[in-house]
Tab-separated table of N, CA and C in Angstrom:
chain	number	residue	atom	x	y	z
A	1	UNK	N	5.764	95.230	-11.218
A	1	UNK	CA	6.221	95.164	-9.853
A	1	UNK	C	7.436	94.260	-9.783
A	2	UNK	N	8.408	94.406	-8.922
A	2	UNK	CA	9.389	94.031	-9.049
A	2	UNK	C	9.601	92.724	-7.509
A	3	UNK	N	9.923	91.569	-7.550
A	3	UNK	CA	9.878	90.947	-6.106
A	3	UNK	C	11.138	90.167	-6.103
A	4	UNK	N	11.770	89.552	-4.633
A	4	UNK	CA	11.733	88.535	-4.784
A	4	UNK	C	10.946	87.647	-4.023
A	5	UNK	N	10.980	86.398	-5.406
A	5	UNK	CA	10.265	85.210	-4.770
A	5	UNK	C	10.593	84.107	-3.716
A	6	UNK	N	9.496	83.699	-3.074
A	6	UNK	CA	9.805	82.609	-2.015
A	6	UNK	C	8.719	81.706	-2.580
A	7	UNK	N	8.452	80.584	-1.864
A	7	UNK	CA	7.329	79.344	-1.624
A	7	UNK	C	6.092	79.767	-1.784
A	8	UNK	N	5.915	80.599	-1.031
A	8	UNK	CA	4.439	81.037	-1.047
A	8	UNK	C	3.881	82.481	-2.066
A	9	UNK	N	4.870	82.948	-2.568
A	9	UNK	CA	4.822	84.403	-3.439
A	9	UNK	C	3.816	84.221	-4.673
A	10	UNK	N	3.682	82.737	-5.179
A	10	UNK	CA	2.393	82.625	-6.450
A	10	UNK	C	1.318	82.758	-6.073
A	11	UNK	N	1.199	82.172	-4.309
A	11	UNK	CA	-0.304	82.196	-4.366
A	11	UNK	C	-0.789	83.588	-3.676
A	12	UNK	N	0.383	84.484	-3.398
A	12	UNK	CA	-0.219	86.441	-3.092
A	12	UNK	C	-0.174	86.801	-4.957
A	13	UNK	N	0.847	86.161	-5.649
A	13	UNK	CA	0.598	86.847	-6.946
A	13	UNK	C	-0.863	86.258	-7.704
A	14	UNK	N	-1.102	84.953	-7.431
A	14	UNK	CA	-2.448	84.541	-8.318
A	14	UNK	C	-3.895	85.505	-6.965
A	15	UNK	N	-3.585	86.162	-6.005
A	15	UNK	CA	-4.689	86.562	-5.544
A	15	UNK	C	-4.794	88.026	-6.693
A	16	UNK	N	-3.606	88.638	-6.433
A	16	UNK	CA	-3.468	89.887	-7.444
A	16	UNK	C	-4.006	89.691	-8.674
A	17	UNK	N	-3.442	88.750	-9.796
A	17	UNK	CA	-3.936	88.394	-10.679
A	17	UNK	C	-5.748	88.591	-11.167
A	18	UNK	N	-6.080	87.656	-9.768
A	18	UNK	CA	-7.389	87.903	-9.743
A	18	UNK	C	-8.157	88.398	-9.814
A	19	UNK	N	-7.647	89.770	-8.886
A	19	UNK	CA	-8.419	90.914	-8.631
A	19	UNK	C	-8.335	91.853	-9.988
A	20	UNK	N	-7.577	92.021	-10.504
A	20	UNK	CA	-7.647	92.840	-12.068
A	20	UNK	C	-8.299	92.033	-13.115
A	21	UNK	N	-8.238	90.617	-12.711
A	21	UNK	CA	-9.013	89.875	-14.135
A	21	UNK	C	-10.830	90.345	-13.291
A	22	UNK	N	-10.950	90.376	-12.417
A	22	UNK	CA	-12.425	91.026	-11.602
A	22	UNK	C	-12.665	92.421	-12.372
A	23	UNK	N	-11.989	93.460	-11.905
A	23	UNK	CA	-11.796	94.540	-12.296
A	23	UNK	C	-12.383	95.091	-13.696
A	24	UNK	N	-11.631	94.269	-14.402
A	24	UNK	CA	-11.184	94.016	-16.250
A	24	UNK	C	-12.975	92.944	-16.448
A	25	UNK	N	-13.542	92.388	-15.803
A	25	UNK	CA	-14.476	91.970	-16.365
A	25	UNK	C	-13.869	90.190	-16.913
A	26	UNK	N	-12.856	90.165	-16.448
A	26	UNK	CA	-12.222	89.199	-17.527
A	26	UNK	C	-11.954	87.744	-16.253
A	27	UNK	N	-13.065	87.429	-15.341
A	27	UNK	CA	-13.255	86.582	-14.526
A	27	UNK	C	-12.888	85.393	-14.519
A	28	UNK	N	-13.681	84.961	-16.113
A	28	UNK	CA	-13.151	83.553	-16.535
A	28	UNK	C	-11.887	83.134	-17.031
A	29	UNK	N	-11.069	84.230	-17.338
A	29	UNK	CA	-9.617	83.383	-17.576
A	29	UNK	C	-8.765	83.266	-16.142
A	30	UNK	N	-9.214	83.753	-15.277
A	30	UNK	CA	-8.802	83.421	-14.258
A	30	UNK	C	-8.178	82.673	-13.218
A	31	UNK	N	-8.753	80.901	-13.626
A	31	UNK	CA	-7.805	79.801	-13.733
A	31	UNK	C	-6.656	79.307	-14.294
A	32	UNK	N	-7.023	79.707	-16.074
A	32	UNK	CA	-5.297	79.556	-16.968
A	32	UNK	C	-4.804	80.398	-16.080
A	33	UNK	N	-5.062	82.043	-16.235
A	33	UNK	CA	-3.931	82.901	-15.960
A	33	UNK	C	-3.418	82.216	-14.732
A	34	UNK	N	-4.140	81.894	-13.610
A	34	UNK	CA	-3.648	81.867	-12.018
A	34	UNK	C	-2.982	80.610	-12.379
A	35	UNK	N	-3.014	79.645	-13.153
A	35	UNK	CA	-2.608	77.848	-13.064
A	35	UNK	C	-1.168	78.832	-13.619
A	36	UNK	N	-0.917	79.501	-15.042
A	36	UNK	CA	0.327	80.221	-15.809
A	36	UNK	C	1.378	80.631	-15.084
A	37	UNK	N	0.673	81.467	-14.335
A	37	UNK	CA	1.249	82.657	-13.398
A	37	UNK	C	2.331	81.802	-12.657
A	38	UNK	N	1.506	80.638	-11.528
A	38	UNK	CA	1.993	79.939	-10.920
A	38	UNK	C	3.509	79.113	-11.542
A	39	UNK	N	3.546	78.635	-12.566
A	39	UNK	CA	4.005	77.989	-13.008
A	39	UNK	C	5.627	78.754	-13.528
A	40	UNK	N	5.259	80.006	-13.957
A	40	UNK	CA	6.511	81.037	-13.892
A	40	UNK	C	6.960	81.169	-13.118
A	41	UNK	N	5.615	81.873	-11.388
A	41	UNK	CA	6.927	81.762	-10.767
A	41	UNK	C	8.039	80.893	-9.859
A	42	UNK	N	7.395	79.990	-10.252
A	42	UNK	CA	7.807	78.659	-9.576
A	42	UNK	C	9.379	78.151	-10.151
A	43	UNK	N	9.238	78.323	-11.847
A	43	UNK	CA	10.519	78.385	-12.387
A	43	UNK	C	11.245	79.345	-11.593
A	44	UNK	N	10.878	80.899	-11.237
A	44	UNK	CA	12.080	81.849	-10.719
A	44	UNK	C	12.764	80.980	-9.334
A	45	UNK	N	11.480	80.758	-8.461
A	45	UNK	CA	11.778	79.800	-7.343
A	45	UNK	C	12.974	79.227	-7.457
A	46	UNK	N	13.081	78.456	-8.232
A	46	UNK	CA	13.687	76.768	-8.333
A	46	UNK	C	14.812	77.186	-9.753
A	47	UNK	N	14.958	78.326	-10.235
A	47	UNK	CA	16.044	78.364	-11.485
A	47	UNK	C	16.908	79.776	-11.206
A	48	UNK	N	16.341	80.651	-10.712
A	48	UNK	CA	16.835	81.654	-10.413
A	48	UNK	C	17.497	82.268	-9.249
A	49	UNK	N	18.901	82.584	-9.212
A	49	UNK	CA	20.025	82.660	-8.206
A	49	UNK	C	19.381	84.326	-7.333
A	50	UNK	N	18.996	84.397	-6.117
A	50	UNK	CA	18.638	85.391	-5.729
A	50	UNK	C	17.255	85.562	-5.690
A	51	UNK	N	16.228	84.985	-6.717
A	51	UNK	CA	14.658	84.606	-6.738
A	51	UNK	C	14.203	85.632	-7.349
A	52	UNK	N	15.287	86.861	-7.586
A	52	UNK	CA	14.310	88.582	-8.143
A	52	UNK	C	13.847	88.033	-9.471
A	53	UNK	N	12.588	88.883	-9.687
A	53	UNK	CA	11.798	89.078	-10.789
A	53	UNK	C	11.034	90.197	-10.894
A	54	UNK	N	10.622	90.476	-11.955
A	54	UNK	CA	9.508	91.272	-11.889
A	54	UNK	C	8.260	90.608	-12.946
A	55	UNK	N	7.070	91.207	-12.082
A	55	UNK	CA	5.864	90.899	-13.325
A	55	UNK	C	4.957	92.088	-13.792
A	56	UNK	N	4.865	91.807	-14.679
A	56	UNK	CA	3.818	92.791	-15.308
A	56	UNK	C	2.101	91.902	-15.805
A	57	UNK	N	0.924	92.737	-15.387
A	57	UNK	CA	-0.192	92.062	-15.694
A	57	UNK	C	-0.624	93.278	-16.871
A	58	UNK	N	-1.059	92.949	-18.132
A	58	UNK	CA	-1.693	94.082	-18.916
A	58	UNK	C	-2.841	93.392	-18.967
A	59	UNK	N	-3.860	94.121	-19.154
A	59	UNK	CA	-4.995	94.086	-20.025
A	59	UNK	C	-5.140	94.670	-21.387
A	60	UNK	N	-5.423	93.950	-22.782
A	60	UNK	CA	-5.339	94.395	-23.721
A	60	UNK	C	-6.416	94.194	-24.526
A	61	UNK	N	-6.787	94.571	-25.644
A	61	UNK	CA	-7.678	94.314	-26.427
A	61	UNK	C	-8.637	92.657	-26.339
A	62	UNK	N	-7.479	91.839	-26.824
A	62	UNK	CA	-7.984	90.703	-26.742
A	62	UNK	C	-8.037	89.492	-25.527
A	63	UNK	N	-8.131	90.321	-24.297
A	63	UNK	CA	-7.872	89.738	-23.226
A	63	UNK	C	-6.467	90.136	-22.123
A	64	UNK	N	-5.685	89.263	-21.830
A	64	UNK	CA	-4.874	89.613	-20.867
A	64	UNK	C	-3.243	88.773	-20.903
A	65	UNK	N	-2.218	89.798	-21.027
A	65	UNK	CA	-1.044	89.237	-20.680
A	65	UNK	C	-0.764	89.459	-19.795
A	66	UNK	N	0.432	88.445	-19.381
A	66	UNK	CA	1.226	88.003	-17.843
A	66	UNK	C	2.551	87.990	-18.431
A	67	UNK	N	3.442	89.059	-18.026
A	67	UNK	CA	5.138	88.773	-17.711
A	67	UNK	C	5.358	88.955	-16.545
A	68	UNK	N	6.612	87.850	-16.645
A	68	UNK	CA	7.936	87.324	-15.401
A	68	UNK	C	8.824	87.681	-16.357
A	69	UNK	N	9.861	89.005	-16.055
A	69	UNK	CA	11.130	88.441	-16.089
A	69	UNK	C	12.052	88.539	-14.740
A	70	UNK	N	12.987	87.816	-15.387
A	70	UNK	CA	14.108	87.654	-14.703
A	70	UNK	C	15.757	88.096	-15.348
A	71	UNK	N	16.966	87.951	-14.506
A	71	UNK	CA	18.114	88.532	-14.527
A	71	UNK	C	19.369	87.291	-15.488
A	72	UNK	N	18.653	86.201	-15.955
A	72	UNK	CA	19.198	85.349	-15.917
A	72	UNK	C	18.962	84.934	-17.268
A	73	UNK	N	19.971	85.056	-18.314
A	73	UNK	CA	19.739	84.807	-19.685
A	73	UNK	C	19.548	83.305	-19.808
A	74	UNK	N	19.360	83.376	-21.164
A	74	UNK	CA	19.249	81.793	-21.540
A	74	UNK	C	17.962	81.318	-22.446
A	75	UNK	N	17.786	80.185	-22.730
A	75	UNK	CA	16.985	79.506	-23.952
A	75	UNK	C	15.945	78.792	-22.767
A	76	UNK	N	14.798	79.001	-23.122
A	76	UNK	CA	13.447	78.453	-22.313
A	76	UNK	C	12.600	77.449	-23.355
A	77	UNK	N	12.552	76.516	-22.740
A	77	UNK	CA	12.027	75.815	-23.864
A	77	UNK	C	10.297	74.588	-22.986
A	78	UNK	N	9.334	73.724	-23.484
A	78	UNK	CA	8.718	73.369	-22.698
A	78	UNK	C	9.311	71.881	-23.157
A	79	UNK	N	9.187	71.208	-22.283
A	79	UNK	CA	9.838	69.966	-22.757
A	79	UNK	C	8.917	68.609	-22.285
A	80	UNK	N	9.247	67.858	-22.796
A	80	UNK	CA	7.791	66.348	-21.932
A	80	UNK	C	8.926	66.160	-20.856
A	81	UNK	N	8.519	65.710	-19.379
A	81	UNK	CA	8.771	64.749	-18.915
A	81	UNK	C	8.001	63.229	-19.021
A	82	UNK	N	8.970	62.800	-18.534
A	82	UNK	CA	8.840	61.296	-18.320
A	82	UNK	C	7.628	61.179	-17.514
A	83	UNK	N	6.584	59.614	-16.990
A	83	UNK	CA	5.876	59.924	-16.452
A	83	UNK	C	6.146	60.032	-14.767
A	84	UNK	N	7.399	59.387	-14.351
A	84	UNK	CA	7.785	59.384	-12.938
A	84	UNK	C	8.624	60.441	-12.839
A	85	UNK	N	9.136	61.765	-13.811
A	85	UNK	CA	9.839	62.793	-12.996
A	85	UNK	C	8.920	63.604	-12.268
A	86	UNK	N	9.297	64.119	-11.357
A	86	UNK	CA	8.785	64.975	-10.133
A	86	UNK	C	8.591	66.407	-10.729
A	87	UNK	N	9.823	66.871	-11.548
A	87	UNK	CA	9.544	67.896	-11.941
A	87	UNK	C	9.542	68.502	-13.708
A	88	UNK	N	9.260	69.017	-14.227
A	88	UNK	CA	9.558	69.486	-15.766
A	88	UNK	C	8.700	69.626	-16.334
A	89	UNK	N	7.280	69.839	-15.797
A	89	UNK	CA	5.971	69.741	-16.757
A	89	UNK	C	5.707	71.143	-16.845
A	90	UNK	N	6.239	72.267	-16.021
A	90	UNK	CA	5.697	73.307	-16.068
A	90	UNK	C	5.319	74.475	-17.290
A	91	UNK	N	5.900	74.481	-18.230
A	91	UNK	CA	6.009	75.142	-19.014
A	91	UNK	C	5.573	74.349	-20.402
A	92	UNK	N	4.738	73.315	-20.556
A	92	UNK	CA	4.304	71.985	-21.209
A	92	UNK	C	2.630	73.203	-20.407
A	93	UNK	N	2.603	72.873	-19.587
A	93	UNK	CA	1.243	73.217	-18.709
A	93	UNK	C	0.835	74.420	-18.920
A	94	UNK	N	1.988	75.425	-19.178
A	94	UNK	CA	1.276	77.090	-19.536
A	94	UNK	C	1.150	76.885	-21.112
A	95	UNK	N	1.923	76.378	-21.645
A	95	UNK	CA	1.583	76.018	-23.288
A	95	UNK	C	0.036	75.205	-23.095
A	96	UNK	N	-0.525	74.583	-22.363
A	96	UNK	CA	-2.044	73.853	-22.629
A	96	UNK	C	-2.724	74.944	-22.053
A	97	UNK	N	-2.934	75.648	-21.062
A	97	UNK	CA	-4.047	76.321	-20.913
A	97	UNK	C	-3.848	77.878	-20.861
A	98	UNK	N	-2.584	78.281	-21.559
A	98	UNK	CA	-2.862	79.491	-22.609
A	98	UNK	C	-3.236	79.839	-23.985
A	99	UNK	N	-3.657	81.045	-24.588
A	99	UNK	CA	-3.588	80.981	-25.886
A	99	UNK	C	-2.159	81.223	-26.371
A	100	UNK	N	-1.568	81.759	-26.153
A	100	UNK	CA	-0.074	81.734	-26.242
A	100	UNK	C	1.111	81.990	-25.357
A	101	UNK	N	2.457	81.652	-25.264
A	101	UNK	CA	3.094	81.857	-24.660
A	101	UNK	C	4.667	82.030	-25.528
A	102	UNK	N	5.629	82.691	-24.852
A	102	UNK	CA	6.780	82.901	-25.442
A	102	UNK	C	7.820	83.197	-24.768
A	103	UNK	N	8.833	83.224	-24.823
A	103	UNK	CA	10.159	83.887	-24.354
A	103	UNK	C	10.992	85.428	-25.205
A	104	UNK	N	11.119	86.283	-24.775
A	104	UNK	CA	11.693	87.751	-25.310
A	104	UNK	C	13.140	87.286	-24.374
A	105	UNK	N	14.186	86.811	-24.925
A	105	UNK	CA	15.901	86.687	-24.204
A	105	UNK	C	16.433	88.413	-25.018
A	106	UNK	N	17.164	88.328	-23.902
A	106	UNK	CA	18.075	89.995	-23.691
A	106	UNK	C	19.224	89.440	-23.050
A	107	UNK	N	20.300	90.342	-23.547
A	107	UNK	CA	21.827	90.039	-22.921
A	107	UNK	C	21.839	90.113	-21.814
A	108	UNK	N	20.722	91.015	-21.033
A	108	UNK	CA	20.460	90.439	-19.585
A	108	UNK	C	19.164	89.608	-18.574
A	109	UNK	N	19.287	88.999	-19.321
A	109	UNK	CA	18.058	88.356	-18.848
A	109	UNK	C	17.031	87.841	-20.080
A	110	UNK	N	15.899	87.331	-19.350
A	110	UNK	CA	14.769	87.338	-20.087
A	110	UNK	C	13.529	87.266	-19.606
A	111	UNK	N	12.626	87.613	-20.358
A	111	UNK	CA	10.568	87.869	-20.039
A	111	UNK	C	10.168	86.321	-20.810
A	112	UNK	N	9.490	85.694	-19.449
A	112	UNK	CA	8.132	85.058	-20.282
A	112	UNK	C	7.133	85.334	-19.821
A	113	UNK	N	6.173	85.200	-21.218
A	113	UNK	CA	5.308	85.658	-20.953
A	113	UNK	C	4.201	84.723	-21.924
A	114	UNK	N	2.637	85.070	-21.382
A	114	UNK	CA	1.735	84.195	-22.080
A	114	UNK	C	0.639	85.253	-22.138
A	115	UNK	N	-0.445	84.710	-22.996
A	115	UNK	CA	-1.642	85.365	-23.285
A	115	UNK	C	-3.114	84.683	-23.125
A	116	UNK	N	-4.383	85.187	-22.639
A	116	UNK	CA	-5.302	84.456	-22.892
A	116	UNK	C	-6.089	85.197	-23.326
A	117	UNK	N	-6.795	84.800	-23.961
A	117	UNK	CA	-8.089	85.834	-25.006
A	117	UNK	C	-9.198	85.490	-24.124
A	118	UNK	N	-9.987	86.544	-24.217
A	118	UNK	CA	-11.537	86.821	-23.523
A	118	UNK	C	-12.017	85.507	-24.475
């Protein structure tokens, strides 16, 4: 699905989320994914000129992936903040309560995306 994002767009996407991890049987990852989810699109929020994205939810063998991309190339990386910055933990935070996560960069843009196993 393709959006753009505002303020409130993670918490209609972590209801969605939900309902297919219901669906899928796959209930309990439900928190990483929804804490993950959040955290992507919060980057589009706050990094991305225009807010468009799209996400994709699969269900796969070993549980469930989540992509965001976006229009906006570049190197994604998770980094520490300090303990008084306000912001920069986000992607530190989908690295702890996924089983994996990554970046796919394209000359136009790029997908992140993460995984959690049943």
């Amino acid at each position: 699905m393709g959006f753009t994002v505002g303020e409130h767009s993670a918490g209609h996407m972590r209801r969605i989320l939900r309902i297919y991890l219901t669906r899928w049987e796959l209930d309990r990852l439900a928190d990483p994914a929804a804490l993950a989810l959040t955290e992507l699109v919060a980057n589009v929020v706050r990094h991305v000129p225009g807010r468009r994205c799209s996400v994709l939810m699969l269900r796969e063998t070993y549980g469930v992936r989540v992509e965001v991309a976006d229009a906006v190339p570049g190197t994604v990386i998770a980094k520490c903040a300090d303990p008084l910055d306000e912001s920069g933990r986000g992607l530190a935070l989908v690295e702890a309560v996924t089983d994996r996560w990554g970046v796919d960069e394209r000359a136009d843009g790029k997908t992140v995306w993460f995984e959690c196993d049943a």
